[in-house]
PDB file of C-alpha atoms and ligand atoms in Angstrom:
ATOM      1  CA  MET A   1      13.185 -12.599 -10.691  1.00  0.00           C
ATOM      2  CA  SER A   2      13.981  -9.423  -8.800  1.00  0.00           C
ATOM      3  CA  SER A   3      17.250  -7.664  -9.550  1.00  0.00           C
ATOM      4  CA  ARG A   4      17.099  -5.602  -6.359  1.00  0.00           C
ATOM      5  CA  ASN A   5      20.066  -6.014  -4.051  1.00  0.00           C
ATOM      6  CA  ILE A   6      19.768  -5.790  -0.293  1.00  0.00           C
ATOM      7  CA  ASP A   7      22.437  -5.210   2.273  1.00  0.00           C
ATOM      8  CA  ASN A   8      21.989  -7.908   4.912  1.00  0.00           C
ATOM      9  CA  LYS A   9      23.975  -5.959   7.487  1.00  0.00           C
ATOM     10  CA  SER A  10      21.396  -3.171   7.593  1.00  0.00           C
ATOM     11  CA  LYS A  11      18.315  -5.402   7.742  1.00  0.00           C
ATOM     12  CA  ARG A  12      15.991  -4.667  10.656  1.00  0.00           C
ATOM     13  CA  THR A  13      14.310  -8.042  10.615  1.00  0.00           C
ATOM     14  CA  GLU A  14      15.875 -10.826  12.683  1.00  0.00           C
ATOM     15  CA  ALA A  15      17.443 -13.857  11.041  1.00  0.00           C
ATOM     16  CA  TYR A  16      14.312 -15.889  11.785  1.00  0.00           C
ATOM     17  CA  ASN A  17      12.092 -13.360  10.047  1.00  0.00           C
ATOM     18  CA  THR A  18      12.174 -13.300   6.236  1.00  0.00           C
ATOM     19  CA  MET A  19       9.941 -10.476   5.076  1.00  0.00           C
ATOM     20  CA  TRP A  20       8.442  -9.832   1.660  1.00  0.00           C
ATOM     21  CA  ALA A  21       6.319  -6.873   0.592  1.00  0.00           C
ATOM     22  CA  LEU A  22       3.174  -7.367  -1.471  1.00  0.00           C
ATOM     23  CA  LEU A  23       1.526  -4.518  -3.361  1.00  0.00           C
ATOM     24  CA  PRO A  24      -1.813  -5.355  -5.005  1.00  0.00           C
ATOM     25  CA  LEU A  25      -2.613  -2.878  -7.775  1.00  0.00           C
ATOM     26  CA  LYS A  26      -5.890  -2.863  -9.656  1.00  0.00           C
ATOM     27  CA  ASP A  27      -6.098  -1.706 -13.275  1.00  0.00           C
ATOM     28  CA  PHE A  28      -4.885   1.881 -13.219  1.00  0.00           C
ATOM     29  CA  VAL A  29      -7.915   3.211 -15.125  1.00  0.00           C
ATOM     30  CA  GLN A  30     -10.215   1.629 -12.533  1.00  0.00           C
ATOM     31  CA  ALA A  31      -8.319   3.075  -9.564  1.00  0.00           C
ATOM     32  CA  LYS A  32      -9.577   5.774  -7.241  1.00  0.00           C
ATOM     33  CA  GLN A  33     -13.270   5.647  -8.149  1.00  0.00           C
ATOM     34  CA  ARG A  34     -14.129   7.760  -5.117  1.00  0.00           C
ATOM     35  CA  LEU A  35     -12.279  10.628  -6.799  1.00  0.00           C
ATOM     36  CA  ALA A  36     -14.398  10.366  -9.950  1.00  0.00           C
ATOM     37  CA  GLY A  37     -16.283  13.584  -9.140  1.00  0.00           C
ATOM     38  CA  THR A  38     -13.030  15.435  -8.513  1.00  0.00           C
ATOM     39  CA  LEU A  39     -10.601  14.177 -11.169  1.00  0.00           C
ATOM     40  CA  THR A  40     -10.892  13.122 -14.806  1.00  0.00           C
ATOM     41  CA  VAL A  41     -10.163   9.497 -15.726  1.00  0.00           C
ATOM     42  CA  SER A  42      -6.717  10.445 -16.933  1.00  0.00           C
ATOM     43  CA  GLU A  43      -6.002  12.440 -13.757  1.00  0.00           C
ATOM     44  CA  ARG A  44      -7.069   9.539 -11.543  1.00  0.00           C
ATOM     45  CA  ARG A  45      -4.736   7.274 -13.473  1.00  0.00           C
ATOM     46  CA  GLY A  46      -1.884   9.801 -13.282  1.00  0.00           C
ATOM     47  CA  LEU A  47      -2.381  10.352  -9.562  1.00  0.00           C
ATOM     48  CA  PHE A  48      -2.481   6.628  -8.847  1.00  0.00           C
ATOM     49  CA  HIS A  49       0.701   6.064 -10.871  1.00  0.00           C
ATOM     50  CA  ALA A  50       2.503   8.846  -8.974  1.00  0.00           C
ATOM     51  CA  MET A  51       1.369   7.497  -5.566  1.00  0.00           C
ATOM     52  CA  VAL A  52       2.492   3.966  -6.460  1.00  0.00           C
ATOM     53  CA  GLU A  53       5.888   5.372  -7.463  1.00  0.00           C
ATOM     54  CA  ASP A  54       6.202   7.119  -4.082  1.00  0.00           C
ATOM     55  CA  VAL A  55       5.373   3.852  -2.317  1.00  0.00           C
ATOM     56  CA  LEU A  56       7.734   1.753  -4.448  1.00  0.00           C
ATOM     57  CA  THR A  57      10.588   4.242  -4.002  1.00  0.00           C
ATOM     58  CA  VAL A  58      10.409   3.791  -0.222  1.00  0.00           C
ATOM     59  CA  LEU A  59       9.897   0.017  -0.311  1.00  0.00           C
ATOM     60  CA  ALA A  60      12.702  -0.583  -2.839  1.00  0.00           C
ATOM     61  CA  ALA A  61      15.178   1.462  -0.789  1.00  0.00           C
ATOM     62  CA  HIS A  62      14.293  -0.280   2.469  1.00  0.00           C
ATOM     63  CA  PRO A  63      16.720  -3.017   3.461  1.00  0.00           C
ATOM     64  CA  SER A  64      14.277  -5.281   5.289  1.00  0.00           C
ATOM     65  CA  PHE A  65      12.484  -6.814   2.319  1.00  0.00           C
ATOM     66  CA  GLU A  66      13.925  -9.944   0.763  1.00  0.00           C
ATOM     67  CA  ARG A  67      11.619  -9.379  -2.169  1.00  0.00           C
ATOM     68  CA  ILE A  68       8.903  -6.987  -3.266  1.00  0.00           C
ATOM     69  CA  VAL A  69       6.016  -8.268  -5.373  1.00  0.00           C
ATOM     70  CA  VAL A  70       3.432  -6.249  -7.257  1.00  0.00           C
ATOM     71  CA  VAL A  71       0.259  -8.180  -8.119  1.00  0.00           C
ATOM     72  CA  SER A  72      -1.467  -6.708 -11.146  1.00  0.00           C
ATOM     73  CA  ASP A  73      -2.458  -7.291 -14.753  1.00  0.00           C
ATOM     74  CA  ASP A  74      -1.978  -3.659 -15.738  1.00  0.00           C
ATOM     75  CA  PRO A  75       0.974  -3.203 -18.135  1.00  0.00           C
ATOM     76  CA  ALA A  76       1.874  -0.021 -16.229  1.00  0.00           C
ATOM     77  CA  ALA A  77       2.478  -2.131 -13.105  1.00  0.00           C
ATOM     78  CA  GLN A  78       4.725  -4.467 -15.102  1.00  0.00           C
ATOM     79  CA  LEU A  79       6.766  -1.480 -16.328  1.00  0.00           C
ATOM     80  CA  LEU A  80       7.063  -0.088 -12.792  1.00  0.00           C
ATOM     81  CA  ALA A  81       8.191  -3.478 -11.503  1.00  0.00           C
ATOM     82  CA  GLU A  82      10.921  -3.576 -14.166  1.00  0.00           C
ATOM     83  CA  HIS A  83      11.973  -0.025 -13.321  1.00  0.00           C
ATOM     84  CA  TYR A  84      12.269  -0.749  -9.591  1.00  0.00           C
ATOM     85  CA  GLY A  85      13.824  -4.207 -10.089  1.00  0.00           C
ATOM     86  CA  ILE A  86      11.008  -6.002  -8.295  1.00  0.00           C
ATOM     87  CA  ASP A  87       8.646  -8.856  -9.182  1.00  0.00           C
ATOM     88  CA  CYS A  88       5.248  -8.639 -10.839  1.00  0.00           C
ATOM     89  CA  TRP A  89       2.762 -11.496 -10.479  1.00  0.00           C
ATOM     90  CA  SER A  90      -0.156 -11.638 -12.857  1.00  0.00           C
ATOM     91  CA  GLU A  91      -3.586 -11.551 -11.246  1.00  0.00           C
ATOM     92  CA  ARG A  92      -4.927 -13.632 -14.155  1.00  0.00           C
ATOM     93  CA  GLU A  93      -2.336 -16.330 -13.493  1.00  0.00           C
ATOM     94  CA  LEU A  94      -3.404 -16.470  -9.847  1.00  0.00           C
ATOM     95  CA  GLY A  95      -6.845 -17.340 -11.260  1.00  0.00           C
ATOM     96  CA  VAL A  96      -8.881 -15.044  -9.021  1.00  0.00           C
ATOM     97  CA  SER A  97     -10.252 -11.524  -9.012  1.00  0.00           C
ATOM     98  CA  GLY A  98     -11.131  -8.906  -6.397  1.00  0.00           C
ATOM     99  CA  LEU A  99      -8.811  -7.562  -3.719  1.00  0.00           C
ATOM    100  CA  ASN A 100      -9.439 -10.158  -0.991  1.00  0.00           C
ATOM    101  CA  ALA A 101      -9.137 -13.146  -3.340  1.00  0.00           C
ATOM    102  CA  VAL A 102      -6.062 -11.737  -5.090  1.00  0.00           C
ATOM    103  CA  VAL A 103      -4.147 -10.992  -1.882  1.00  0.00           C
ATOM    104  CA  SER A 104      -5.160 -14.323  -0.399  1.00  0.00           C
ATOM    105  CA  ALA A 105      -3.957 -16.228  -3.493  1.00  0.00           C
ATOM    106  CA  ALA A 106      -0.699 -14.260  -3.572  1.00  0.00           C
ATOM    107  CA  LEU A 107      -0.050 -15.046   0.119  1.00  0.00           C
ATOM    108  CA  GLN A 108      -0.701 -18.736  -0.536  1.00  0.00           C
ATOM    109  CA  LYS A 109       1.704 -18.675  -3.467  1.00  0.00           C
ATOM    110  CA  MET A 110       4.294 -16.920  -1.303  1.00  0.00           C
ATOM    111  CA  ALA A 111       3.923 -19.478   1.481  1.00  0.00           C
ATOM    112  CA  GLY A 112       4.319 -22.377  -0.928  1.00  0.00           C
ATOM    113  CA  LEU A 113       7.333 -21.125  -2.865  1.00  0.00           C
ATOM    114  CA  GLN A 114      10.271 -23.510  -2.957  1.00  0.00           C
ATOM    115  CA  LEU A 115      12.987 -21.484  -4.633  1.00  0.00           C
ATOM    116  CA  GLY A 116      15.899 -22.422  -2.457  1.00  0.00           C
ATOM    117  CA  LEU A 117      15.181 -19.162  -0.624  1.00  0.00           C
ATOM    118  CA  PRO A 118      14.414 -18.955   3.102  1.00  0.00           C
ATOM    119  CA  GLN A 119      10.736 -19.572   3.877  1.00  0.00           C
ATOM    120  CA  VAL A 120       8.789 -16.307   3.905  1.00  0.00           C
ATOM    121  CA  THR A 121       7.713 -15.707   7.512  1.00  0.00           C
ATOM    122  CA  SER A 122       6.213 -12.218   7.154  1.00  0.00           C
ATOM    123  CA  ALA A 123       4.313 -10.675   4.283  1.00  0.00           C
ATOM    124  CA  MET A 124       3.652  -6.952   4.386  1.00  0.00           C
ATOM    125  CA  VAL A 125       0.591  -6.108   2.287  1.00  0.00           C
ATOM    126  CA  VAL A 126       0.861  -2.444   1.316  1.00  0.00           C
ATOM    127  CA  HIS A 127      -1.740  -0.377  -0.519  1.00  0.00           C
ATOM    128  CA  GLY A 128      -0.698   1.813  -3.425  1.00  0.00           C
ATOM    129  CA  ASP A 129      -2.378   5.003  -2.227  1.00  0.00           C
ATOM    130  CA  LEU A 130       0.003   5.828   0.625  1.00  0.00           C
ATOM    131  CA  PRO A 131       2.187   8.663  -0.716  1.00  0.00           C
ATOM    132  CA  LEU A 132       3.290   9.638   2.809  1.00  0.00           C
ATOM    133  CA  LEU A 133       4.747   6.224   3.565  1.00  0.00           C
ATOM    134  CA  GLY A 134       8.242   6.776   4.954  1.00  0.00           C
ATOM    135  CA  ALA A 135      11.235   4.697   6.013  1.00  0.00           C
ATOM    136  CA  GLN A 136      11.006   5.713   9.682  1.00  0.00           C
ATOM    137  CA  GLU A 137       7.417   4.526   9.998  1.00  0.00           C
ATOM    138  CA  LEU A 138       8.291   1.302   8.190  1.00  0.00           C
ATOM    139  CA  ASN A 139      11.036   0.796  10.773  1.00  0.00           C
ATOM    140  CA  THR A 140       8.529   1.295  13.599  1.00  0.00           C
ATOM    141  CA  LEU A 141       6.063  -1.094  11.976  1.00  0.00           C
ATOM    142  CA  ILE A 142       8.696  -3.762  11.397  1.00  0.00           C
ATOM    143  CA  ASP A 143      10.124  -3.373  14.914  1.00  0.00           C
ATOM    144  CA  GLN A 144       6.659  -3.722  16.483  1.00  0.00           C
ATOM    145  CA  HIS A 145       5.844  -6.766  14.377  1.00  0.00           C
ATOM    146  CA  THR A 146       9.219  -8.343  15.119  1.00  0.00           C
ATOM    147  CA  GLU A 147       8.597  -7.758  18.828  1.00  0.00           C
ATOM    148  CA  LEU A 148       5.338  -9.709  18.623  1.00  0.00           C
ATOM    149  CA  MET A 149       7.104 -12.477  16.720  1.00  0.00           C
ATOM    150  CA  LYS A 150       9.639 -12.931  19.532  1.00  0.00           C
ATOM    151  CA  THR A 151       6.976 -14.722  21.538  1.00  0.00           C
ATOM    152  CA  HIS A 152       4.684 -15.995  18.776  1.00  0.00           C
ATOM    153  CA  SER A 153       5.840 -17.496  15.515  1.00  0.00           C
ATOM    154  CA  SER A 154       2.836 -16.086  13.623  1.00  0.00           C
ATOM    155  CA  ALA A 155       1.367 -12.662  14.319  1.00  0.00           C
ATOM    156  CA  VAL A 156      -0.691  -9.941  12.669  1.00  0.00           C
ATOM    157  CA  THR A 157       0.058  -6.214  12.648  1.00  0.00           C
ATOM    158  CA  ILE A 158      -2.309  -3.696  11.080  1.00  0.00           C
ATOM    159  CA  ALA A 159      -1.393  -0.081  10.341  1.00  0.00           C
ATOM    160  CA  THR A 160      -4.776   1.554  10.095  1.00  0.00           C
ATOM    161  CA  ASP A 161      -6.067   4.686   8.340  1.00  0.00           C
ATOM    162  CA  ARG A 162      -6.722   8.041  10.018  1.00  0.00           C
ATOM    163  CA  HIS A 163     -10.296   7.001  10.813  1.00  0.00           C
ATOM    164  CA  GLY A 164      -9.070   3.792  12.507  1.00  0.00           C
ATOM    165  CA  ARG A 165     -11.166   1.718  10.105  1.00  0.00           C
ATOM    166  CA  GLY A 166      -9.048   0.559   7.158  1.00  0.00           C
ATOM    167  CA  SER A 167      -6.020  -1.725   6.847  1.00  0.00           C
ATOM    168  CA  ASN A 168      -3.560   0.428   4.938  1.00  0.00           C
ATOM    169  CA  ILE A 169      -0.770  -2.033   5.736  1.00  0.00           C
ATOM    170  CA  LEU A 170      -1.249  -5.557   7.057  1.00  0.00           C
ATOM    171  CA  VAL A 171       1.644  -7.781   8.117  1.00  0.00           C
ATOM    172  CA  CYS A 172       1.091 -11.496   8.616  1.00  0.00           C
ATOM    173  CA  ASP A 173       2.600 -14.932   8.184  1.00  0.00           C
ATOM    174  CA  PRO A 174       1.581 -15.893   4.618  1.00  0.00           C
ATOM    175  CA  ALA A 175       1.071 -19.479   5.764  1.00  0.00           C
ATOM    176  CA  ARG A 176      -1.281 -18.364   8.559  1.00  0.00           C
ATOM    177  CA  ALA A 177      -3.007 -15.295   7.186  1.00  0.00           C
ATOM    178  CA  PRO A 178      -6.234 -14.081   8.801  1.00  0.00           C
ATOM    179  CA  THR A 179      -9.309 -14.370   6.605  1.00  0.00           C
ATOM    180  CA  LEU A 180      -9.040 -11.262   4.486  1.00  0.00           C
ATOM    181  CA  ALA A 181     -11.815  -8.706   4.734  1.00  0.00           C
ATOM    182  CA  TYR A 182     -10.685  -5.614   2.850  1.00  0.00           C
ATOM    183  CA  GLY A 183     -13.593  -3.236   2.430  1.00  0.00           C
ATOM    184  CA  GLN A 184     -15.689  -1.523   5.072  1.00  0.00           C
ATOM    185  CA  ASP A 185     -14.135  -1.571   8.576  1.00  0.00           C
ATOM    186  CA  SER A 186     -11.437  -4.015   7.580  1.00  0.00           C
ATOM    187  CA  CYS A 187      -9.190  -3.103  10.517  1.00  0.00           C
ATOM    188  CA  GLU A 188     -11.685  -4.435  13.041  1.00  0.00           C
ATOM    189  CA  ALA A 189     -12.497  -7.419  10.820  1.00  0.00           C
ATOM    190  CA  HIS A 190      -8.824  -8.382  10.385  1.00  0.00           C
ATOM    191  CA  TYR A 191      -8.188  -8.035  14.117  1.00  0.00           C
ATOM    192  CA  ALA A 192     -11.197 -10.259  14.854  1.00  0.00           C
ATOM    193  CA  ALA A 193     -10.134 -12.793  12.218  1.00  0.00           C
ATOM    194  CA  ALA A 194      -6.654 -12.996  13.774  1.00  0.00           C
ATOM    195  CA  SER A 195      -8.129 -13.480  17.249  1.00  0.00           C
ATOM    196  CA  ALA A 196     -10.412 -16.228  15.938  1.00  0.00           C
ATOM    197  CA  MET A 197      -7.273 -18.039  14.754  1.00  0.00           C
ATOM    198  CA  ASP A 198      -5.524 -17.459  18.105  1.00  0.00           C
ATOM    199  CA  LEU A 199      -3.002 -15.205  16.416  1.00  0.00           C
ATOM    200  CA  PRO A 200      -1.686 -12.267  18.454  1.00  0.00           C
ATOM    201  CA  ALA A 201      -2.636  -9.042  16.735  1.00  0.00           C
ATOM    202  CA  GLN A 202      -1.916  -5.349  17.148  1.00  0.00           C
ATOM    203  CA  ILE A 203      -3.216  -2.172  15.528  1.00  0.00           C
ATOM    204  CA  LEU A 204      -0.865   0.746  14.950  1.00  0.00           C
ATOM    205  CA  ALA A 205      -1.739   4.343  14.125  1.00  0.00           C
ATOM    206  CA  LEU A 206       1.195   5.759  12.186  1.00  0.00           C
ATOM    207  CA  GLN A 207       0.808   9.324  10.951  1.00  0.00           C
ATOM    208  CA  GLY A 208       2.047   9.044   7.353  1.00  0.00           C
ATOM    209  CA  ILE A 209       0.793   5.530   6.656  1.00  0.00           C
ATOM    210  CA  SER A 210      -2.631   6.441   8.023  1.00  0.00           C
ATOM    211  CA  GLN A 211      -3.153   9.044   5.301  1.00  0.00           C
ATOM    212  CA  ASP A 212      -4.378   7.089   2.308  1.00  0.00           C
ATOM    213  CA  ILE A 213      -5.777   9.142  -0.529  1.00  0.00           C
ATOM    214  CA  ASP A 214      -9.360   8.117  -1.234  1.00  0.00           C
ATOM    215  CA  THR A 215     -11.380  11.321  -1.385  1.00  0.00           C
ATOM    216  CA  ARG A 216     -11.176  14.962  -2.393  1.00  0.00           C
ATOM    217  CA  GLU A 217     -10.882  15.817   1.297  1.00  0.00           C
ATOM    218  CA  ASP A 218      -7.810  13.528   1.541  1.00  0.00           C
ATOM    219  CA  LEU A 219      -6.236  15.325  -1.426  1.00  0.00           C
ATOM    220  CA  GLN A 220      -6.950  18.744   0.066  1.00  0.00           C
ATOM    221  CA  HIS A 221      -5.485  17.610   3.378  1.00  0.00           C
ATOM    222  CA  LEU A 222      -2.320  16.427   1.614  1.00  0.00           C
ATOM    223  CA  LEU A 223      -2.015  19.739  -0.213  1.00  0.00           C
ATOM    224  CA  SER A 224      -2.487  21.743   2.988  1.00  0.00           C
ATOM    225  CA  MET A 225       0.383  20.027   4.764  1.00  0.00           C
ATOM    226  CA  ALA A 226       3.644  21.806   5.506  1.00  0.00           C
ATOM    227  CA  PRO A 227       6.308  21.176   2.831  1.00  0.00           C
ATOM    228  CA  THR A 228       7.608  17.637   3.118  1.00  0.00           C
ATOM    229  CA  SER A 229      10.148  15.525   1.309  1.00  0.00           C
ATOM    230  CA  ALA A 230       7.613  12.675   1.333  1.00  0.00           C
ATOM    231  CA  ALA A 231       5.019  12.238  -1.422  1.00  0.00           C
ATOM    232  CA  GLU A 232       7.444  13.840  -3.869  1.00  0.00           C
ATOM    233  CA  ARG A 233       6.064  12.325  -7.061  1.00  0.00           C
ATOM    234  CA  THR A 234       2.465  12.705  -5.961  1.00  0.00           C
ATOM    235  CA  LEU A 235       2.820  16.391  -5.104  1.00  0.00           C
ATOM    236  CA  THR A 236       4.792  17.068  -8.285  1.00  0.00           C
ATOM    237  CA  TYR A 237       2.045  15.403 -10.323  1.00  0.00           C
ATOM    238  CA  LEU A 238      -0.732  17.302  -8.535  1.00  0.00           C
ATOM    239  CA  PHE A 239       0.949  20.635  -9.287  1.00  0.00           C
ATOM    240  CA  GLN A 240       2.104  19.836 -12.823  1.00  0.00           C
ATOM    241  CA  ALA A 241      -1.350  18.606 -13.818  1.00  0.00           C
ATOM    242  CA  GLY A 242      -2.942  21.754 -12.360  1.00  0.00           C
ATOM    243  CA  ILE A 243      -4.990  19.702  -9.892  1.00  0.00           C
ATOM    244  CA  ALA A 244      -3.476  21.342  -6.817  1.00  0.00           C
ATOM    245  CA  GLN A 245      -4.283  24.825  -8.087  1.00  0.00           C
ATOM    246  CA  ARG A 246      -7.840  23.762  -8.977  1.00  0.00           C
ATOM    247  CA  LEU A 247      -8.486  22.172  -5.574  1.00  0.00           C
ATOM    248  CA  GLN A 248      -6.994  25.099  -3.680  1.00  0.00           C
ATOM    249  CA  HIS A 249      -9.242  27.419  -5.682  1.00  0.00           C
ATOM    250  CA  LEU A 250     -12.227  25.286  -4.707  1.00  0.00           C
ATOM    251  CA  GLN A 251     -11.144  24.845  -1.089  1.00  0.00           C
ATOM    252  CA  SER A 252     -13.981  26.934   0.258  1.00  0.00           C
ATOM    253  CA  GLY A 253     -16.602  25.107  -1.843  1.00  0.00           C
ATOM    254  CA  PRO A 254     -18.669  22.117  -0.719  1.00  0.00           C
ATOM    255  CA  ALA A 255     -16.655  18.875  -0.535  1.00  0.00           C
ATOM    256  CA  ASN A 256     -19.406  16.725  -1.975  1.00  0.00           C
ATOM    257  CA  THR A 257     -21.007  18.245  -5.015  1.00  0.00           C
ATOM    258  CA  SER A 258     -22.862  16.329  -7.690  1.00  0.00           C
ATOM    259  CA  THR A 259     -21.181  18.463 -10.396  1.00  0.00           C
ATOM    260  CA  PRO A 260     -17.751  17.058 -11.306  1.00  0.00           C
ATOM    261  CA  VAL A 261     -15.306  19.738 -10.181  1.00  0.00           C
ATOM    262  CA  TRP A 262     -13.074  19.063 -13.200  1.00  0.00           C
ATOM    263  CA  SER A 263     -15.893  20.142 -15.516  1.00  0.00           C
ATOM    264  CA  ALA A 264     -16.937  23.103 -13.382  1.00  0.00           C
ATOM    265  CA  VAL A 265     -13.564  24.866 -13.531  1.00  0.00           C
TER     266      VAL A 265
HETATM  267  N1  GTP B 301      -4.475  -6.616  -7.909  1.00  0.00           N
HETATM  268  C1  GTP B 301      -5.575  -6.010  -7.425  1.00  0.00           C
HETATM  269  N2  GTP B 301      -5.447  -4.965  -6.582  1.00  0.00           N
HETATM  270  C2  GTP B 301      -6.566  -4.358  -6.141  1.00  0.00           C
HETATM  271  C3  GTP B 301      -7.873  -4.793  -6.501  1.00  0.00           C
HETATM  272  N3  GTP B 301      -8.790  -3.995  -5.902  1.00  0.00           N
HETATM  273  C4  GTP B 301      -8.088  -3.097  -5.193  1.00  0.00           C
HETATM  274  N4  GTP B 301      -6.746  -3.287  -5.340  1.00  0.00           N
HETATM  275  C5  GTP B 301      -5.669  -2.500  -4.725  1.00  0.00           C
HETATM  276  O1  GTP B 301      -5.875  -2.512  -3.317  1.00  0.00           O
HETATM  277  C6  GTP B 301      -5.640  -1.223  -2.741  1.00  0.00           C
HETATM  278  C7  GTP B 301      -6.930  -0.694  -2.080  1.00  0.00           C
HETATM  279  O2  GTP B 301      -7.872  -0.527  -3.120  1.00  0.00           O
HETATM  280  P1  GTP B 301      -9.359   0.005  -3.004  1.00  0.00           P
HETATM  281  O3  GTP B 301      -9.538   0.862  -1.825  1.00  0.00           O
HETATM  282  O4  GTP B 301     -10.270  -1.149  -3.154  1.00  0.00           O
HETATM  283  O5  GTP B 301      -9.489   0.870  -4.334  1.00  0.00           O
HETATM  284  P2  GTP B 301      -8.930   2.283  -4.639  1.00  0.00           P
HETATM  285  O6  GTP B 301      -8.581   2.331  -6.086  1.00  0.00           O
HETATM  286  O7  GTP B 301      -7.840   2.632  -3.672  1.00  0.00           O
HETATM  287  O8  GTP B 301     -10.155   3.257  -4.355  1.00  0.00           O
HETATM  288  P3  GTP B 301     -11.686   3.218  -4.893  1.00  0.00           P
HETATM  289  O9  GTP B 301     -11.682   2.867  -6.346  1.00  0.00           O
HETATM  290  O10 GTP B 301     -12.172   4.600  -4.647  1.00  0.00           O
HETATM  291  O11 GTP B 301     -12.387   2.191  -4.042  1.00  0.00           O
HETATM  292  C8  GTP B 301      -5.110  -0.361  -3.893  1.00  0.00           C
HETATM  293  O12 GTP B 301      -3.693  -0.403  -3.922  1.00  0.00           O
HETATM  294  C9  GTP B 301      -5.710  -1.030  -5.110  1.00  0.00           C
HETATM  295  O13 GTP B 301      -5.006  -0.764  -6.297  1.00  0.00           O
HETATM  296  C10 GTP B 301      -7.964  -5.913  -7.404  1.00  0.00           C
HETATM  297  O14 GTP B 301      -9.042  -6.350  -7.788  1.00  0.00           O
HETATM  298  N5  GTP B 301      -6.793  -6.461  -7.824  1.00  0.00           N
HETATM  299  O1  3PG B 302      -9.918  -2.288   3.876  1.00  0.00           O
HETATM  300  C1  3PG B 302      -9.329  -1.350   3.393  1.00  0.00           C
HETATM  301  O2  3PG B 302      -8.353  -0.804   3.945  1.00  0.00           O
HETATM  302  C2  3PG B 302      -9.860  -0.836   2.060  1.00  0.00           C
HETATM  303  O3  3PG B 302     -10.565  -1.825   1.408  1.00  0.00           O
HETATM  304  C3  3PG B 302      -8.795  -0.434   1.117  1.00  0.00           C
HETATM  305  O4  3PG B 302      -8.268   0.764   1.484  1.00  0.00           O
HETATM  306  P1  3PG B 302      -8.814   2.155   0.919  1.00  0.00           P
HETATM  307  O5  3PG B 302     -10.301   2.102   0.808  1.00  0.00           O
HETATM  308  O6  3PG B 302      -8.391   3.090   1.965  1.00  0.00           O
HETATM  309  O7  3PG B 302      -8.133   2.392  -0.403  1.00  0.00           O
END
């Protein structure tokens, strides 16, 4: 059970809207495969851990979430959940594997919970690779979703990536979730799935949330940004591990080389 306390007076969600956050996290050593040519295994793990901490710091401090749930079998996720006073559900106990099946099972569990708590009406599914997630953008996202819920009891809001293709954050009613289609072009697929269920849906492009870190180019873009108080743990890790210096040194080189850049430097 979560030990996180929330101040009901500062909640943005309306009384009829009980919102939980859901953060699916795959095994940390398996994370960020698209960075395999850029970072060592241990660096990918370290980067992922730092990004998840940035995300959890913002979520845990935000007053709108009744509860925050991490879904993972990695012991590191369990430790983070304890540190942030949030819940950790085991993927193995949900009895499924793969992102779509895991999120779908977690939403079903959420919708069916009878804990004497208010029924969960909105689940915000957040990815772990969003170091630039910030409270202001969460406010915008929640306000826009709440607006849609004023006229429809169930709705879907997608905060997409900077290419307009991914679903970096997806908000839905856990009891009426669209068929999940994480993977290629999931933003369009989730929007279409919502429409097929007659659920009102909207797609938002929010600057910080849109910048998920999947590729070397994403990392270089993050490092080239003006100093920011966001992504604190991620940027600290990138500099302390020497990754930032290495990538800046290689900035002028080709972005997609077959030689791992961590072995070339
Ligand atoms: N619990 C759980 N989370 C997952 C699983 N697959 C992906 N995720 C999480 O879902 C989010 C999006 O993941 P992906 O884009 O599939 O993987 P990634 O590690 O970000 O990047 P790549 O390995 O390069 O594809 C991340 O927060 C992942 O940790 C899974 O099988 N189980
Ligand atoms: O549908 C998506 O958004 C992707 O499966 C997961 O996001 P990522 O590839 O940007 O990590």
